Short mmCIF file of C-alpha atoms in Angstrom, two decimals:
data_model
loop_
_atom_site.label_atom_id
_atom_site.label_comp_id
_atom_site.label_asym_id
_atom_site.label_seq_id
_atom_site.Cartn_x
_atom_site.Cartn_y
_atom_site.Cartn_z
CA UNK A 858 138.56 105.31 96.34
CA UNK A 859 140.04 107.33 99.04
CA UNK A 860 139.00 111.22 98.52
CA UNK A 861 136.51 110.20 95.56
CA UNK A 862 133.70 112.91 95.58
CA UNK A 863 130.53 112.70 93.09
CA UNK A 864 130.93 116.31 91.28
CA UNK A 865 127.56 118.01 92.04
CA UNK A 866 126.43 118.63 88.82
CA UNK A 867 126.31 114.57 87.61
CA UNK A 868 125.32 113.72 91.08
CA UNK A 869 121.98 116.69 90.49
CA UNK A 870 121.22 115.60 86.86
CA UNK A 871 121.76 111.59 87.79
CA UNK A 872 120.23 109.16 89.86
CA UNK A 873 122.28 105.64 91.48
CA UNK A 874 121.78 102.10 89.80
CA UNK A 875 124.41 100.65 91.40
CA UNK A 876 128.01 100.49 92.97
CA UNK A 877 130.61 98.47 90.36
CA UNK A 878 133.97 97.37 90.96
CA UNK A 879 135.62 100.77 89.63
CA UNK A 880 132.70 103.34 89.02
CA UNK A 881 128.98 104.26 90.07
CA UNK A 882 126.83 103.06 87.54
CA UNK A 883 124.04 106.08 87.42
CA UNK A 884 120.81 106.95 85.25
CA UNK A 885 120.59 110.18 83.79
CA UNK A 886 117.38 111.95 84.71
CA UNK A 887 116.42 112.52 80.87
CA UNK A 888 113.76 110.32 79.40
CA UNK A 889 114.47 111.48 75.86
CA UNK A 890 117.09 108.35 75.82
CA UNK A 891 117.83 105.53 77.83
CA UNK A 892 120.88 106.89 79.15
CA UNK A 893 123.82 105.94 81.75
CA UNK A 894 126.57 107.12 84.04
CA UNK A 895 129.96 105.62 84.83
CA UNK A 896 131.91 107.51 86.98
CA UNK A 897 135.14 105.94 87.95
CA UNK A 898 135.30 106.50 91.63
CA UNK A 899 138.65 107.30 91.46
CA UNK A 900 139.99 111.00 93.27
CA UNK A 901 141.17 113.77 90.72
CA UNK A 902 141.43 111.64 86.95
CA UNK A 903 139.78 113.57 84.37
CA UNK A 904 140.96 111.62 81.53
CA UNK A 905 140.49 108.12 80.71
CA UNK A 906 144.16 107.32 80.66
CA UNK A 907 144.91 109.39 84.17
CA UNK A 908 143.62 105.88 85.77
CA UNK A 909 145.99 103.14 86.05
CA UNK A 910 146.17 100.22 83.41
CA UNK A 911 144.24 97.95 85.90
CA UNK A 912 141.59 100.50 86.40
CA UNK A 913 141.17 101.64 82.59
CA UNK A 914 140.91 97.57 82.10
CA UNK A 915 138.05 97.55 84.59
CA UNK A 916 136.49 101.05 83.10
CA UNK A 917 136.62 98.84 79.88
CA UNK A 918 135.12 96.14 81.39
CA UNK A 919 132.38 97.78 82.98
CA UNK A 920 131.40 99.92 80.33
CA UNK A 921 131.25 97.05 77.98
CA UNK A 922 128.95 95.17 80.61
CA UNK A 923 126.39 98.51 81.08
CA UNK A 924 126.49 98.69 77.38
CA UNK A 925 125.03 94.93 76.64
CA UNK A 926 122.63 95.48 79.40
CA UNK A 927 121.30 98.03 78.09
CA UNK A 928 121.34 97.36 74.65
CA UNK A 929 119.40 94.15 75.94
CA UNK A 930 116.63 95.99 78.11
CA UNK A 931 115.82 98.61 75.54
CA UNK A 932 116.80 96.80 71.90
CA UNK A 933 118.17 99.75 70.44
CA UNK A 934 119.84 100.27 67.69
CA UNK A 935 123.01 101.95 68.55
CA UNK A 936 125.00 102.40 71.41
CA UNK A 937 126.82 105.46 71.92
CA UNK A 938 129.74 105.54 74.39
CA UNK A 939 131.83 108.78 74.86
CA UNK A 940 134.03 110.66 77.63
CA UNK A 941 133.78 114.37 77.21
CA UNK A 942 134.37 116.24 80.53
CA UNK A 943 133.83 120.00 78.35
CA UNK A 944 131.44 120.72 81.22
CA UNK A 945 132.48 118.75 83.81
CA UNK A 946 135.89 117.79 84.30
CA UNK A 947 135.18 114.88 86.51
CA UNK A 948 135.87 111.57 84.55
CA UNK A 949 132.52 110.13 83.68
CA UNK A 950 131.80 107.92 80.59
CA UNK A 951 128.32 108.40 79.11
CA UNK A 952 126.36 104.54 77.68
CA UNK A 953 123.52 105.82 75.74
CA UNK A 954 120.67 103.07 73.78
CA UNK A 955 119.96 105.21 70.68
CA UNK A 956 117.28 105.01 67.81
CA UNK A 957 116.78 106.50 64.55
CA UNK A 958 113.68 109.04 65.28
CA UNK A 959 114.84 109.26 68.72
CA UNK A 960 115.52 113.14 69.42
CA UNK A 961 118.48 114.28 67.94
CA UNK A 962 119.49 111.19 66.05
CA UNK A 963 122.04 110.58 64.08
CA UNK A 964 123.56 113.41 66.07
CA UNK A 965 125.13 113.14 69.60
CA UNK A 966 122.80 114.03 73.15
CA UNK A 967 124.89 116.13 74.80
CA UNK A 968 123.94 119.83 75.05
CA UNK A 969 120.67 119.12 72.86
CA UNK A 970 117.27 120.81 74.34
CA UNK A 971 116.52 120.27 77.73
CA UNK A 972 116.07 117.07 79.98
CA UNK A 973 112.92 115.46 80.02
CA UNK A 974 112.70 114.51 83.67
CA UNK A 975 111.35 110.90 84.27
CA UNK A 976 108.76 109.81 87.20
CA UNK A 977 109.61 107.95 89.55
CA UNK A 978 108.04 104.75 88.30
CA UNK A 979 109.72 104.59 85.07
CA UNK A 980 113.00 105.69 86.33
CA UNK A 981 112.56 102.91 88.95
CA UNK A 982 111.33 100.53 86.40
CA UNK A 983 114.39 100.75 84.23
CA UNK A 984 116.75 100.77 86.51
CA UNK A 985 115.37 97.25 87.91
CA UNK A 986 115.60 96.05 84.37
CA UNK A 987 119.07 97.42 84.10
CA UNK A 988 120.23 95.69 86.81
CA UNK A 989 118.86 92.63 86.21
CA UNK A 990 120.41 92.29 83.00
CA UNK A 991 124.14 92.93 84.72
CA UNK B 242 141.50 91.27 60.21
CA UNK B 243 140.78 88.85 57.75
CA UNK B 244 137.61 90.52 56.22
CA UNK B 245 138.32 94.09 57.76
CA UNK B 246 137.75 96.32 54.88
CA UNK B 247 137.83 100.55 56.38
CA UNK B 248 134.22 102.08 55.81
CA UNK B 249 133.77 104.27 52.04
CA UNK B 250 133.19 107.37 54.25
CA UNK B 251 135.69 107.01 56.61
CA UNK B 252 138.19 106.54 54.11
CA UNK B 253 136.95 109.52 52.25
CA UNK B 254 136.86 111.47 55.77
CA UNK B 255 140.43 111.17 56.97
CA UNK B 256 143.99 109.94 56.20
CA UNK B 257 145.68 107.28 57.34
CA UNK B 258 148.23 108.44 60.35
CA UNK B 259 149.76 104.49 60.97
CA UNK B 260 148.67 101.60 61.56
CA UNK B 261 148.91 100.10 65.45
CA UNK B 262 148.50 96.41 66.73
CA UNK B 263 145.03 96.53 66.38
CA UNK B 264 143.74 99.83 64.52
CA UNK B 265 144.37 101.69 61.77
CA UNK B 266 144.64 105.59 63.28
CA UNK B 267 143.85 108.25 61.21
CA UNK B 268 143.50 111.67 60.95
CA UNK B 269 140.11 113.22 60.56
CA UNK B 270 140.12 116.34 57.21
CA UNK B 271 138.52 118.67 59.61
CA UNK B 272 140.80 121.50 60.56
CA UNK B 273 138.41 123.02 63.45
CA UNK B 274 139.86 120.48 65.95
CA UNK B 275 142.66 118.03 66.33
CA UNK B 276 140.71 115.03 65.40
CA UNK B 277 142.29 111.27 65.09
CA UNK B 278 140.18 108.35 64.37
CA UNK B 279 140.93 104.58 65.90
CA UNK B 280 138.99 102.31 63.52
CA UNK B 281 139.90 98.57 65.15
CA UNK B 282 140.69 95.98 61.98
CA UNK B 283 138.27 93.38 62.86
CA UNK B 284 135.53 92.92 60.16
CA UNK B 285 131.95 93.19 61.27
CA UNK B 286 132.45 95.13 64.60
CA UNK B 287 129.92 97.50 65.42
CA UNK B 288 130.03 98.04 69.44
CA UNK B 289 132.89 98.03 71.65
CA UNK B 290 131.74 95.11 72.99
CA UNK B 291 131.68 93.01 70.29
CA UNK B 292 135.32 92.52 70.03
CA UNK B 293 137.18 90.57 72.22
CA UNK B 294 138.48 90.86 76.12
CA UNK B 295 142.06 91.06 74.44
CA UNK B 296 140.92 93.46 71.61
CA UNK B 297 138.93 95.69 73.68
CA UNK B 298 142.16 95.66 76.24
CA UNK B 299 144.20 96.93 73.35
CA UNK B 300 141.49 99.37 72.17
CA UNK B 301 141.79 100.97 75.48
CA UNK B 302 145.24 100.68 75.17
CA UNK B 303 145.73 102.29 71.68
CA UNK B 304 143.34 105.04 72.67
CA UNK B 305 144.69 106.10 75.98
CA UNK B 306 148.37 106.44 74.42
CA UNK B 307 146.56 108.37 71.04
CA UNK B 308 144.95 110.66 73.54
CA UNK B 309 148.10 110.68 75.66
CA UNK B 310 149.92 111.99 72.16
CA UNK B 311 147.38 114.69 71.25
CA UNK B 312 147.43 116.25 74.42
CA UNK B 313 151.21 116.65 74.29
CA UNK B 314 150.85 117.73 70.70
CA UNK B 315 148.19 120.14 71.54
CA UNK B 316 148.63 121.51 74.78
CA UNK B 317 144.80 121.01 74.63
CA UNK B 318 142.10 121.38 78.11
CA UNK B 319 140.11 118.04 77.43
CA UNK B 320 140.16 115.34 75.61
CA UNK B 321 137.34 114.11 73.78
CA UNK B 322 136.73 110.13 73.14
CA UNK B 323 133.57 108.71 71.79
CA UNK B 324 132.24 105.72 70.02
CA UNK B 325 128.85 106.77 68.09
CA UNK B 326 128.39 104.82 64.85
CA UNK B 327 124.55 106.41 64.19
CA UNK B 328 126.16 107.57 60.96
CA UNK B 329 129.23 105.02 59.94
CA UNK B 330 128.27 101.78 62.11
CA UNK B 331 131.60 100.41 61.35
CA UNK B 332 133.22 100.42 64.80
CA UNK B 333 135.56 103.63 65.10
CA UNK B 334 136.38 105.65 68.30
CA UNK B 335 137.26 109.48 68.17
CA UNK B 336 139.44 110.86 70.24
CA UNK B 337 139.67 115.06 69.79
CA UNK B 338 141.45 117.93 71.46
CA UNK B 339 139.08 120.29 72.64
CA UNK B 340 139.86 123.75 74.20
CA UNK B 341 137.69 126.75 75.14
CA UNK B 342 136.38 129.04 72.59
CA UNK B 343 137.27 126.17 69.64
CA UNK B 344 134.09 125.34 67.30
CA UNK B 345 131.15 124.00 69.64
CA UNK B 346 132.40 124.30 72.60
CA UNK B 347 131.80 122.96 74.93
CA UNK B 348 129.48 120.96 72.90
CA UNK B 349 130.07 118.06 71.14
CA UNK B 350 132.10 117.96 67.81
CA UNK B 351 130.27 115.70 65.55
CA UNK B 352 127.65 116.76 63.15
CA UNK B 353 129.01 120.36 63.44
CA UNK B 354 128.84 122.79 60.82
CA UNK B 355 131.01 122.01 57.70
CA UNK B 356 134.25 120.36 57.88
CA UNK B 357 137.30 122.86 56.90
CA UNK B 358 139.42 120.55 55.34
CA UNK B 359 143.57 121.04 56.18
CA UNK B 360 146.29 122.03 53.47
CA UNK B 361 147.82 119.64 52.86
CA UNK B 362 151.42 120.91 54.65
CA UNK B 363 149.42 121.30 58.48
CA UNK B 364 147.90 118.05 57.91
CA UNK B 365 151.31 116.52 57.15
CA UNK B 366 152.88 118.33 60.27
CA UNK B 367 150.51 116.82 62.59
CA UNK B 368 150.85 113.78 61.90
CA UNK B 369 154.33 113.83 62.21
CA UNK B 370 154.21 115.15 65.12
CA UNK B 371 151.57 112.46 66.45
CA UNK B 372 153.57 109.54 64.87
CA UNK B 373 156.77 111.39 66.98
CA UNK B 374 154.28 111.16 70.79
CA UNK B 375 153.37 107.76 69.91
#
């Protein structure tokens, strides 16, 4: 973890659930979709397979766990997993609970509109259930 | 992969580049971007999570040396891997060579315009030269 920095930009637009093994398990401040941050707390990778087999094994891992939790807290239909890094480089791997209807749908989140800030009490309210499910 | 059959639209989408321990890769008919396909042969498989610990390990696995390949390939910036399945919810992950000023960017990829499908000579030069990184 040594000379890991949160890039500004995901630490601005995200708010902490929770320290994991490998990453920082954050919620992105955009209530259009139940949506979360893993950010390998790892210095410098910007691609997946930059970490080491033992740490792409617990990226796995943990994504796979965030995933289930929240398909469980929010029943949705679809979850869409994806590492893009376009905008910023920093590796971070987005776990998103989509719906048909839901804004967008079928078609991917990123770049669409502008975030719908939550308040506090919702944000706080599913992260709480997000946890709890982990 | 008793039961795996590959998804009517997938098929129809992209061509087979070979087949690896667990996936079938292939190559997506969209010459905008560099675009291969992991589709895991398990029947049934929807999320990542639904396969196994071993068969996600080799998923990670499979995709870190495809995205490994099309980066030498390609000499591209970033790497692009996601897992949507709004559209096709037979499990596939996409893993895409993205560079600035290339259709979208730095958006996302999918749902994009109109594919431009390859001749069939560039298509058959990529993959070799995929099948050659891997």
């Amino acid at each position: 973890m040594s000379g890991f920095v949160l890039n500004e930009r995901l630490e601005a637009e995200s708010r902490l659930v929770c320290i994991l093994g490998l990453c920082q398990l954050r919620l992105m401040n955009d209530s259009r979709w139940p949506w979360l941050l893993l950010v390998p707390r790892r210095a410098e990778a910007e691609e997946i397979y930059h970490l080491t087999p033992l740490d792409q094994t617990l990226l796995t891992f943990e994504a796979g766990e965030t995933a289930r939790a929240l398909k469980r807290v929010t029943g949705c239909r679809k979850i869409n997993v994806g590492a893009l890094g376009n905008v910023v480089a920093q590796l971070h791997v987005h776990v998103i609970a989509r719906n048909p209807g839901d804004a967008g749908w079928p078609g991917p989140v990123w770049g669409l509109g502008k975030a719908q800030p939550y308040d506090t009490n919702s944000a706080d309210a599913l992260i709480r259930a997000v946890v709890k499910e982990l």
